Coordinates of C-alpha atoms and ligand atoms in Angstrom, one line a residue:
M1 CA -5.2 18.8 -25.6
E2 CA -1.1 19.8 -26.2
I3 CA 1.4 18.1 -24.6
K4 CA 2.4 21.2 -22.8
T5 CA -1.0 21.4 -21.2
I6 CA -0.9 17.5 -20.3
S7 CA 2.4 18.2 -18.5
L8 CA 1.1 20.8 -16.2
D9 CA -1.4 18.4 -14.6
P10 CA 0.0 18.4 -11.0
R11 CA -0.2 14.6 -10.6
I12 CA 2.6 14.6 -13.2
T13 CA 6.3 14.8 -12.2
V14 CA 8.6 15.3 -15.0
R15 CA 11.8 13.0 -14.2
K16 CA 13.5 13.8 -17.4
P17 CA 12.4 16.8 -19.4
G18 CA 12.4 17.3 -23.1
T19 CA 9.9 16.8 -26.3
P20 CA 9.0 13.4 -27.4
N21 CA 11.1 11.8 -29.9
P22 CA 9.2 12.7 -33.2
E23 CA 10.9 9.5 -34.4
G24 CA 9.4 7.0 -31.5
E25 CA 7.4 4.3 -32.1
C26 CA 5.3 4.3 -29.6
V27 CA 4.3 5.4 -25.9
V28 CA 5.4 3.2 -23.1
Y29 CA 3.7 2.9 -19.6
W30 CA 6.4 1.3 -17.1
M31 CA 3.2 0.0 -14.8
Q32 CA 5.1 -0.7 -11.2
R33 CA 2.5 0.1 -8.4
A34 CA -0.6 0.9 -10.2
Q35 CA -1.3 -2.8 -11.4
R36 CA -4.5 -2.0 -13.2
A37 CA -6.1 -0.8 -16.2
L38 CA -9.3 0.8 -14.6
D39 CA -9.1 4.4 -13.1
N40 CA -5.4 4.5 -13.6
P41 CA -4.0 8.2 -14.2
A42 CA -0.9 7.2 -15.3
L43 CA -2.3 5.1 -17.8
D44 CA -4.5 7.8 -18.6
V45 CA -1.7 10.3 -19.2
A46 CA 0.1 7.4 -21.4
V47 CA -3.0 7.2 -23.8
E48 CA -3.5 10.7 -23.9
L49 CA -0.2 11.4 -25.1
G50 CA -0.2 8.5 -27.6
N51 CA -3.3 10.0 -29.0
E52 CA -1.9 13.8 -29.0
L53 CA 1.1 12.1 -30.9
G54 CA -0.5 9.8 -33.1
K55 CA 1.3 6.7 -31.5
P56 CA 0.2 3.3 -30.1
V57 CA 0.9 2.6 -26.3
V58 CA 2.5 -0.3 -24.6
A59 CA 1.9 -1.3 -20.8
F60 CA 5.2 -2.8 -19.6
L61 CA 5.3 -4.6 -16.3
A62 CA 8.3 -6.7 -14.8
P63 CA 8.1 -8.1 -11.5
V64 CA 11.5 -8.9 -9.9
P65 CA 12.5 -11.6 -7.2
F66 CA 14.5 -9.3 -5.2
Y67 CA 11.8 -6.5 -4.3
P68 CA 12.5 -5.7 -0.8
H69 CA 10.5 -7.9 1.9
A70 CA 8.5 -9.6 -0.9
N71 CA 7.9 -13.4 -0.5
L72 CA 5.8 -16.3 -2.3
R73 CA 2.7 -14.9 -0.8
H74 CA 3.0 -11.3 -1.9
Y75 CA 4.2 -12.6 -5.5
R76 CA 1.2 -15.0 -5.7
F77 CA -1.2 -12.3 -5.1
L78 CA 0.6 -9.9 -7.5
A79 CA 0.3 -12.8 -10.2
S80 CA -3.3 -13.4 -9.4
G81 CA -3.9 -9.9 -10.7
I82 CA -2.2 -9.8 -14.0
P83 CA -4.9 -11.5 -16.3
D84 CA -7.0 -8.7 -15.3
I85 CA -4.7 -6.1 -16.2
A86 CA -4.2 -7.8 -19.6
E87 CA -7.7 -8.3 -20.3
E88 CA -8.6 -4.5 -19.5
L89 CA -6.0 -3.0 -21.4
S90 CA -6.7 -4.7 -24.7
K91 CA -10.1 -2.9 -24.0
H92 CA -8.3 0.5 -24.0
N93 CA -6.4 -0.6 -27.2
V94 CA -3.2 -0.7 -25.4
G95 CA -0.5 -3.0 -25.6
F96 CA 0.8 -5.4 -22.8
V97 CA 4.3 -6.7 -22.5
L98 CA 5.0 -8.9 -19.2
R99 CA 8.5 -10.0 -18.5
T100 CA 10.7 -10.8 -15.5
Y101 CA 14.1 -11.2 -13.9
P102 CA 16.4 -11.3 -15.5
D103 CA 14.8 -9.8 -18.8
D104 CA 13.3 -7.0 -16.7
S105 CA 15.1 -4.2 -17.7
L106 CA 13.1 -1.1 -18.9
I107 CA 16.0 0.4 -20.6
K108 CA 16.5 -2.8 -22.9
F109 CA 12.7 -2.9 -23.6
C110 CA 12.7 0.6 -24.6
K111 CA 15.5 -0.1 -26.9
Q112 CA 13.3 -2.7 -28.7
V113 CA 10.3 -0.8 -29.1
S114 CA 11.7 2.9 -29.4
P115 CA 9.3 4.9 -27.3
A116 CA 8.7 8.6 -27.6
I117 CA 8.3 9.0 -24.2
V118 CA 8.1 7.0 -21.0
I119 CA 5.4 7.5 -18.3
G120 CA 5.7 5.9 -15.0
D121 CA 3.6 5.7 -11.6
E122 CA 4.7 6.8 -8.4
N123 CA 5.2 5.1 -5.1
P124 CA 6.9 7.2 -2.1
L125 CA 8.7 4.2 -0.6
S126 CA 12.6 4.4 -0.9
E127 CA 13.4 1.5 -3.2
P128 CA 11.3 2.0 -6.1
E129 CA 12.0 5.6 -5.9
Q130 CA 15.7 5.0 -6.5
W131 CA 14.4 2.6 -9.5
R132 CA 12.9 5.7 -10.9
V133 CA 15.5 8.0 -10.6
R134 CA 17.8 5.5 -12.1
A135 CA 15.7 5.1 -15.2
A136 CA 15.2 9.0 -15.4
Q137 CA 19.3 9.1 -15.6
H138 CA 19.6 6.2 -18.2
L139 CA 16.4 6.7 -20.6
K140 CA 17.1 8.7 -23.6
V141 CA 13.5 10.1 -24.1
P142 CA 11.6 12.2 -22.0
F143 CA 10.3 10.3 -18.6
W144 CA 7.2 11.5 -16.6
T145 CA 5.7 9.6 -13.6
V146 CA 2.0 10.1 -12.3
D147 CA 1.1 10.1 -8.7
A148 CA -1.8 7.5 -9.7
D149 CA -2.8 5.8 -6.3
V150 CA -3.8 8.8 -4.5
V151 CA -6.7 10.8 -4.7
V152 CA -4.9 14.3 -4.0
P153 CA -1.3 14.4 -5.6
S154 CA 0.9 14.0 -2.8
R155 CA 3.2 16.4 -3.8
L156 CA 0.6 19.3 -3.6
L157 CA 1.1 18.8 0.3
G158 CA 4.3 20.1 0.0
K159 CA 5.7 19.1 3.4
E160 CA 5.4 16.4 6.2
H161 CA 2.2 17.0 8.1
Y162 CA 1.8 16.8 11.9
G163 CA -1.2 14.5 12.1
A164 CA -4.8 14.3 10.4
R165 CA -5.8 17.5 12.0
T166 CA -3.5 19.4 9.8
I167 CA -3.8 17.6 6.6
R168 CA -7.4 17.2 6.4
P169 CA -8.4 20.8 5.7
R170 CA -5.7 20.9 3.0
L171 CA -6.7 17.7 1.4
Q172 CA -10.5 18.6 1.7
A173 CA -9.9 21.9 0.0
L174 CA -8.0 19.8 -3.2
L175 CA -11.0 17.3 -3.3
P176 CA -13.4 18.9 -5.4
Q177 CA -10.3 19.4 -8.0
F178 CA -9.3 15.6 -7.9
L179 CA -12.3 13.5 -6.7
I180 CA -13.8 13.6 -10.0
P181 CA -15.3 10.9 -12.4
T182 CA -12.7 9.5 -14.8
K183 CA -13.6 8.5 -18.4
L184 CA -12.4 5.7 -19.9
I185 CA -9.8 7.0 -22.6
K186 CA -8.9 4.7 -25.6
A187 CA -6.0 4.7 -27.7
R188 CA -6.5 5.7 -31.2
T189 CA -3.8 3.9 -32.6
P190 CA -3.8 0.2 -31.5
W191 CA -0.8 -1.6 -30.4
N192 CA 0.4 -4.3 -32.6
K193 CA 3.1 -6.4 -31.1
P194 CA 6.5 -7.1 -33.1
R195 CA 6.6 -10.5 -33.7
D196 CA 9.8 -11.0 -32.1
L197 CA 9.1 -9.1 -29.2
H198 CA 9.0 -11.3 -26.1
S199 CA 6.1 -11.4 -23.6
L200 CA 5.4 -13.9 -21.2
S201 CA 1.5 -15.0 -20.9
P202 CA -0.4 -13.1 -18.3
H203 CA -1.5 -16.6 -16.7
E204 CA 2.3 -17.8 -16.3
D205 CA 3.5 -18.6 -13.0
F206 CA 6.4 -16.7 -13.3
T207 CA 7.8 -17.3 -9.6
A208 CA 8.3 -21.0 -10.4
G209 CA 12.1 -20.8 -11.2
W210 CA 12.8 -18.0 -9.0
S211 CA 15.0 -17.9 -6.0
L212 CA 12.8 -16.0 -3.4
D213 CA 11.6 -16.5 0.0
R214 CA 9.2 -19.3 0.1
S215 CA 9.0 -19.5 3.8
V216 CA 5.6 -17.6 3.9
S217 CA 2.9 -19.8 2.2
P218 CA 0.5 -18.1 -0.3
V219 CA -3.0 -17.5 1.1
E220 CA -5.8 -19.1 -0.6
N221 CA -8.6 -16.8 1.1
W222 CA -7.3 -14.0 -1.3
Q223 CA -7.6 -13.8 -4.7
G224 CA -5.7 -10.7 -6.5
G225 CA -7.2 -8.8 -9.5
T226 CA -9.4 -5.7 -10.0
R227 CA -12.3 -8.0 -10.9
R228 CA -12.1 -9.3 -7.3
A229 CA -11.5 -6.1 -5.9
I230 CA -14.9 -4.5 -7.5
S231 CA -17.0 -7.4 -6.8
I232 CA -15.5 -7.1 -3.0
L233 CA -16.0 -3.4 -3.3
A234 CA -19.6 -3.8 -4.6
D235 CA -20.8 -6.0 -1.6
F236 CA -19.0 -3.6 1.0
A237 CA -20.8 -0.6 -0.5
K238 CA -24.3 -2.5 -0.7
S239 CA -24.3 -4.0 2.8
G240 CA -21.1 -3.3 4.8
L241 CA -20.8 0.2 4.5
R242 CA -24.0 1.4 6.2
N243 CA -22.6 -0.1 9.6
Y244 CA -18.8 0.9 9.1
P245 CA -19.3 3.6 12.1
K246 CA -20.3 1.1 14.3
D247 CA -18.9 -2.2 13.3
R248 CA -15.4 -1.0 12.3
N249 CA -13.9 -1.5 15.7
H250 CA -14.9 -5.0 16.0
P251 CA -12.6 -7.6 14.8
E252 CA -14.7 -10.2 15.8
L253 CA -17.0 -8.7 12.8
S254 CA -16.6 -8.6 9.2
G255 CA -17.2 -4.8 9.7
T256 CA -14.6 -3.2 7.2
S257 CA -14.0 -3.4 3.4
R258 CA -10.9 -5.5 3.4
L259 CA -9.8 -3.8 0.3
S260 CA -6.1 -2.8 1.8
P261 CA -4.4 -6.0 -0.2
Y262 CA -6.0 -4.6 -3.4
L263 CA -4.9 -1.1 -3.0
H264 CA -1.4 -1.9 -1.9
F265 CA -1.0 -3.9 -5.0
G266 CA -2.7 -1.3 -7.3
H267 CA -5.4 -3.6 -8.4
I268 CA -7.9 -0.8 -7.6
G269 CA -7.5 2.8 -7.1
P270 CA -8.6 5.0 -4.4
L271 CA -10.9 6.9 -6.9
T272 CA -12.8 3.9 -7.7
I273 CA -13.4 3.1 -4.4
A274 CA -14.5 6.6 -3.1
H275 CA -16.9 6.9 -6.0
A276 CA -18.6 3.9 -5.0
V277 CA -18.9 4.9 -1.9
Q278 CA -20.2 8.4 -2.6
A279 CA -22.8 6.6 -5.0
A280 CA -24.0 4.0 -2.5
S281 CA -27.2 4.1 -0.6
A282 CA -25.7 4.5 2.9
P283 CA -26.0 7.2 5.8
A284 CA -23.9 10.0 5.1
A285 CA -22.3 9.7 8.3
A286 CA -21.1 6.0 7.2
K287 CA -19.8 7.5 4.0
R288 CA -18.0 10.1 6.0
A289 CA -16.5 7.9 8.2
F290 CA -15.0 5.3 5.3
L291 CA -13.7 8.3 3.3
E292 CA -11.9 9.8 6.2
Q293 CA -9.9 6.5 6.4
L294 CA -9.5 5.9 2.5
I295 CA -8.6 9.5 1.8
V296 CA -7.4 11.3 4.9
R297 CA -5.8 8.6 6.9
R298 CA -4.2 6.7 3.7
E299 CA -2.9 10.0 2.3
L300 CA -1.3 10.9 5.6
A301 CA 0.4 7.8 5.4
V302 CA 1.8 8.3 2.0
N303 CA 2.7 12.1 3.1
F304 CA 4.7 10.6 6.1
V305 CA 6.6 8.3 3.6
R306 CA 7.1 10.7 1.0
Y307 CA 8.7 13.5 3.2
N308 CA 10.1 11.9 6.2
S309 CA 13.2 9.3 5.3
Y310 CA 13.1 7.7 8.7
Y311 CA 10.0 6.0 7.8
D312 CA 10.9 2.7 8.6
S313 CA 12.9 3.1 11.7
F314 CA 11.9 4.5 15.2
E315 CA 14.1 7.8 14.4
C316 CA 11.0 9.0 12.2
L317 CA 9.8 9.9 15.8
E318 CA 8.6 13.5 16.6
P319 CA 10.8 15.7 19.4
W320 CA 8.1 15.3 22.2
A321 CA 8.5 11.3 21.9
D322 CA 12.1 11.2 21.8
R323 CA 12.4 13.4 25.2
S324 CA 9.9 10.9 26.6
F325 CA 11.5 7.8 25.4
A326 CA 14.9 9.3 26.6
Q327 CA 13.6 9.8 30.1
H328 CA 12.1 6.2 30.1
S329 CA 14.9 4.2 28.5
G330 CA 16.0 2.8 31.8
D331 CA 12.5 1.5 32.6
R332 CA 11.9 -2.0 33.9
R333 CA 10.6 -4.3 31.0
P334 CA 8.4 -7.0 33.3
I335 CA 7.9 -8.9 30.2
V336 CA 10.4 -9.5 27.2
Y337 CA 10.0 -11.7 24.5
D338 CA 12.4 -12.7 21.7
E339 CA 11.5 -12.5 18.1
E340 CA 10.6 -16.0 17.6
Q341 CA 8.3 -16.2 20.3
L342 CA 6.5 -13.1 18.7
E343 CA 6.4 -14.8 15.4
Q344 CA 5.1 -18.1 16.7
A345 CA 2.3 -16.3 18.9
E346 CA 3.8 -17.6 21.9
T347 CA 3.0 -15.1 24.5
H348 CA 1.1 -14.9 27.8
D349 CA -1.9 -13.0 26.2
P350 CA -4.5 -15.0 24.0
L351 CA -5.8 -11.7 22.5
W352 CA -2.2 -10.9 20.8
N353 CA -1.5 -14.5 20.1
A354 CA -4.8 -14.6 18.0
A355 CA -3.8 -11.2 16.2
Q356 CA -0.6 -12.6 15.5
K357 CA -2.1 -16.0 14.0
Q358 CA -4.9 -14.0 11.7
M359 CA -1.8 -12.2 10.2
V360 CA 0.4 -15.4 9.7
L361 CA -2.4 -17.7 8.4
T362 CA -4.6 -15.4 6.5
G363 CA -2.5 -12.5 5.5
W364 CA -4.7 -9.9 7.2
M365 CA -5.2 -8.5 10.4
H366 CA -8.3 -6.3 11.6
N367 CA -7.3 -2.5 12.3
Y368 CA -8.1 -2.3 15.9
M369 CA -5.9 -5.4 16.6
R370 CA -3.0 -3.7 14.4
M371 CA -3.0 -1.2 17.0
Y372 CA -2.9 -3.3 19.9
W373 CA -0.8 -5.7 18.3
A374 CA 2.1 -3.0 17.7
K375 CA 1.5 -1.6 21.2
K376 CA 2.2 -4.6 22.6
I377 CA 5.7 -5.1 20.3
L378 CA 6.9 -2.0 22.0
E379 CA 5.6 -3.1 25.5
W380 CA 7.4 -6.6 25.4
S381 CA 10.6 -5.7 23.2
P382 CA 14.1 -4.7 25.0
S383 CA 14.0 -1.2 23.3
V384 CA 12.0 1.1 21.2
A385 CA 14.4 0.5 18.4
T386 CA 13.8 -3.2 18.2
A387 CA 10.3 -2.8 18.8
Y388 CA 9.8 -0.7 15.5
Q389 CA 12.2 -3.1 13.8
R390 CA 10.3 -6.1 14.8
A391 CA 6.9 -4.8 14.3
V392 CA 8.1 -3.8 10.5
W393 CA 9.7 -7.1 10.0
L394 CA 6.6 -8.9 10.9
N395 CA 3.9 -6.7 9.0
D396 CA 6.2 -6.7 6.1
R397 CA 6.5 -10.6 6.1
Y398 CA 3.1 -11.4 6.8
E399 CA 0.3 -9.2 5.8
L400 CA -0.5 -9.0 2.0
D401 CA -0.9 -5.5 2.4
G402 CA 2.6 -5.0 4.1
R403 CA 5.3 -3.1 2.7
D404 CA 3.0 0.0 2.3
P405 CA 2.9 3.5 3.8
N406 CA -0.1 2.4 5.5
G407 CA 1.9 0.2 7.6
Y408 CA 4.7 2.3 8.2
A409 CA 2.7 5.0 9.4
G410 CA 0.6 2.8 11.5
I411 CA 3.6 1.4 13.1
A412 CA 4.9 4.8 13.7
W413 CA 1.7 5.8 15.1
A414 CA 1.5 2.8 17.7
I415 CA 4.8 2.5 18.8
V416 CA 6.4 6.2 18.4
G417 CA 3.1 8.1 19.0
K418 CA 3.5 9.4 14.9
H419 CA 0.5 11.5 13.8
D420 CA -0.9 11.4 17.8
R421 CA -0.3 13.8 20.8
P422 CA 1.4 13.3 24.0
W423 CA -0.6 11.2 26.4
F424 CA -0.3 10.4 30.3
E425 CA 3.1 9.6 31.4
R426 CA 3.7 5.9 32.0
P427 CA 6.7 3.1 32.2
V428 CA 8.0 2.3 29.1
F429 CA 5.8 4.1 27.0
G430 CA 6.4 7.4 28.5
Q431 CA 4.0 9.8 27.0
V432 CA 3.0 7.4 23.8
R433 CA -0.7 6.2 24.2
Y434 CA -1.1 2.9 26.1
M435 CA -3.5 0.1 25.1
S436 CA -4.3 -2.6 27.8
L437 CA -5.8 -6.0 27.4
A438 CA -8.6 -5.0 29.8
S439 CA -9.7 -1.7 27.5
T440 CA -9.1 -3.0 24.2
G441 CA -10.5 -6.8 24.8
G442 CA -13.5 -5.3 26.7
K443 CA -14.7 -3.1 23.9
F444 CA -15.6 -5.9 21.5
D445 CA -16.3 -9.6 21.6
S446 CA -12.7 -10.6 21.9
K447 CA -13.7 -14.2 23.0
S448 CA -15.3 -14.9 19.9
Y449 CA -12.4 -13.3 17.9
I450 CA -10.2 -15.6 19.8
A451 CA -12.4 -18.4 19.1
Q452 CA -12.9 -17.6 15.5
I453 CA -8.9 -17.6 15.2
G454 CA -8.4 -20.7 17.1
K455 CA -11.1 -22.3 14.3
L456 CA -9.0 -21.1 11.6
E457 CA -5.9 -22.6 13.2
R458 CA -7.4 -25.9 13.6
A459 CA -8.5 -25.9 9.8
H460 CA -4.7 -25.2 8.6
V461 CA -3.3 -28.0 10.6
Ligands
FAD1 C1 0.3 -1.1 13.7 C2 -0.4 -0.8 12.1 C3 0.2 -1.6 10.9 C4 -0.8 -1.2 9.7 N1 -0.5 -1.7 8.8 C5 -0.6 -1.7 7.5 C6 -0.7 -2.1 6.4 O1 0.8 -2.6 6.4 N2 -1.0 -2.0 5.1 C7 -2.0 -1.3 5.3 O2 -2.6 -1.2 4.2 N3 -2.6 -1.1 6.4 C8 -2.1 -0.9 7.6 N4 -2.6 -0.4 8.6 C9 -3.9 0.4 8.4 C10 -5.2 -0.2 8.5 O3 -5.0 -1.0 9.7 C11 -5.5 -1.4 7.5 O4 -5.5 -0.5 6.2 C12 -6.6 -1.6 7.4 O5 -7.1 -2.5 8.7 C13 -7.3 -2.3 6.3 O6 -8.5 -2.9 6.2 P1 -9.6 -2.7 5.3 O7 -9.0 -2.7 3.9 O8 -10.8 -3.7 5.7 O9 -9.9 -1.3 5.8 P2 -11.2 -0.3 5.7 O10 -11.6 0.1 7.0 O11 -12.0 -0.7 5.0 O12 -10.5 1.2 5.0 C14 -10.4 1.3 3.9 C15 -9.1 1.6 3.3 O13 -8.7 3.0 4.2 C16 -7.5 2.7 4.5 N5 -7.2 3.1 5.8 C17 -7.9 2.2 6.4 N6 -7.3 2.4 8.1 C18 -6.5 3.0 8.0 C19 -5.4 3.7 8.7 N7 -5.6 3.5 9.8 N8 -4.4 4.3 8.4 C20 -4.2 4.3 7.0 N9 -5.2 3.9 6.2 C21 -6.2 3.4 6.5 C22 -6.7 1.6 3.7 O14 -6.2 2.0 2.4 C23 -8.1 0.7 3.6 O15 -7.9 -0.4 2.7 C24 -1.7 -0.7 9.9 C25 -2.3 -0.1 11.0 C26 -1.6 -0.2 12.2 C27 -2.0 0.5 13.6

């Protein structure tokens, strides 16, 4: 395949045009979001190009301690996935260089290895997008990025979609083109690391000397990495998937895949999950229900963050919600908590407290509880703006899968009615959908859920 043909792949964005430098020594894959070697379309593009140019490929990963809202919990999970990356890349004949701050510069690395072209991956959040823009300005060779963590390339959706109803048909029409089996492409020219080229060991605890937020402890119940993700996926496809439609809204059961932290860190890609689900021996309705979340809801979230620059603030709201909140801004709020009371799970509501504790203690909260949790933050905060900011702060701080498009879309759905429709008028919420303790807690065995979290809490003391 010619380079020109590869560049026409709709998953690719050409950030810095031009022809690959014929004098270049290699192809560099700047691994940012897609931290895996399995089913990684960005890596595949780098390897295809390397083979076309007759050059070796090297992946460069450089975590930094100043990633917005990241703390020790997140970095430990990220670090636990690195040995799998190194091992799997070697099966592709691809080199791996791991560096960290202050030795994290892609530009300096490129000066040392003289690439013909640099390939990156995509992440719609604003901070990593700025890094890519800066890289494009400073690199001396062409720079392309690949939308590697979605099934359908997000730029093909063209604009911000109103909701699942509008994006679903567009995604479904494009699935036959993109939900296809991937092949393991090996680099034909193996990478030989120059002796003096510095790289950390994949097993090194690179956070040891870092100055970073250590106030959120790592969670032992989660181990990162592609292997672990594949094993969780296999168990889920074998036994959990068939009951997904009936169990998924039961926080007291293990009714969902719990793959979100692995998706967030790119330890597994949506294609791998979708293929495993399609191949599973489970009822078609269960597969449909799961793929609706994995593809439609998840890619709706990516679409939201990519096309709405206010995604992490209440200003992302639709005009109907804006009008409605304006009418209710003076409503009396019978119960108001401060940020610390929320963080310490010191509210009058045992179900909410249990959800908050699940997140703080385990790094993950069940979807049904996340909806209730965020709705109550709106109800108990002095304003919509404060509620949004508190929910983002807590979610990003404690969830392993936080700082993700899904988190911003979930909070926007719960607090400002994003991707939802106007409901019945009521105090504080206006026309934004309401959830009560009675209605939510009555739909599943909330006593059992609260008891489970209580047990967990006692085990942590
Ligand atoms: C207020 C709020 C905050 C949220 N914060 C986050 C977050 O920080 N990170 C995060 O990944 N998800 C977030 N979600 C979405 C959802 O709750 C989680 O993705 C889900 O609970 C993860 O568990 P799971 O992997 O077992 O999901 P499963 O039910 O097994 O679903 C499989 C995958 O589909 C995707 N998915 C499932 N539900 C949704 C959804 N509602 N919206 C978008 N994608 C979905 C996820 O990638 C998930 O891993 C939030 C939702 C709400 C309402």
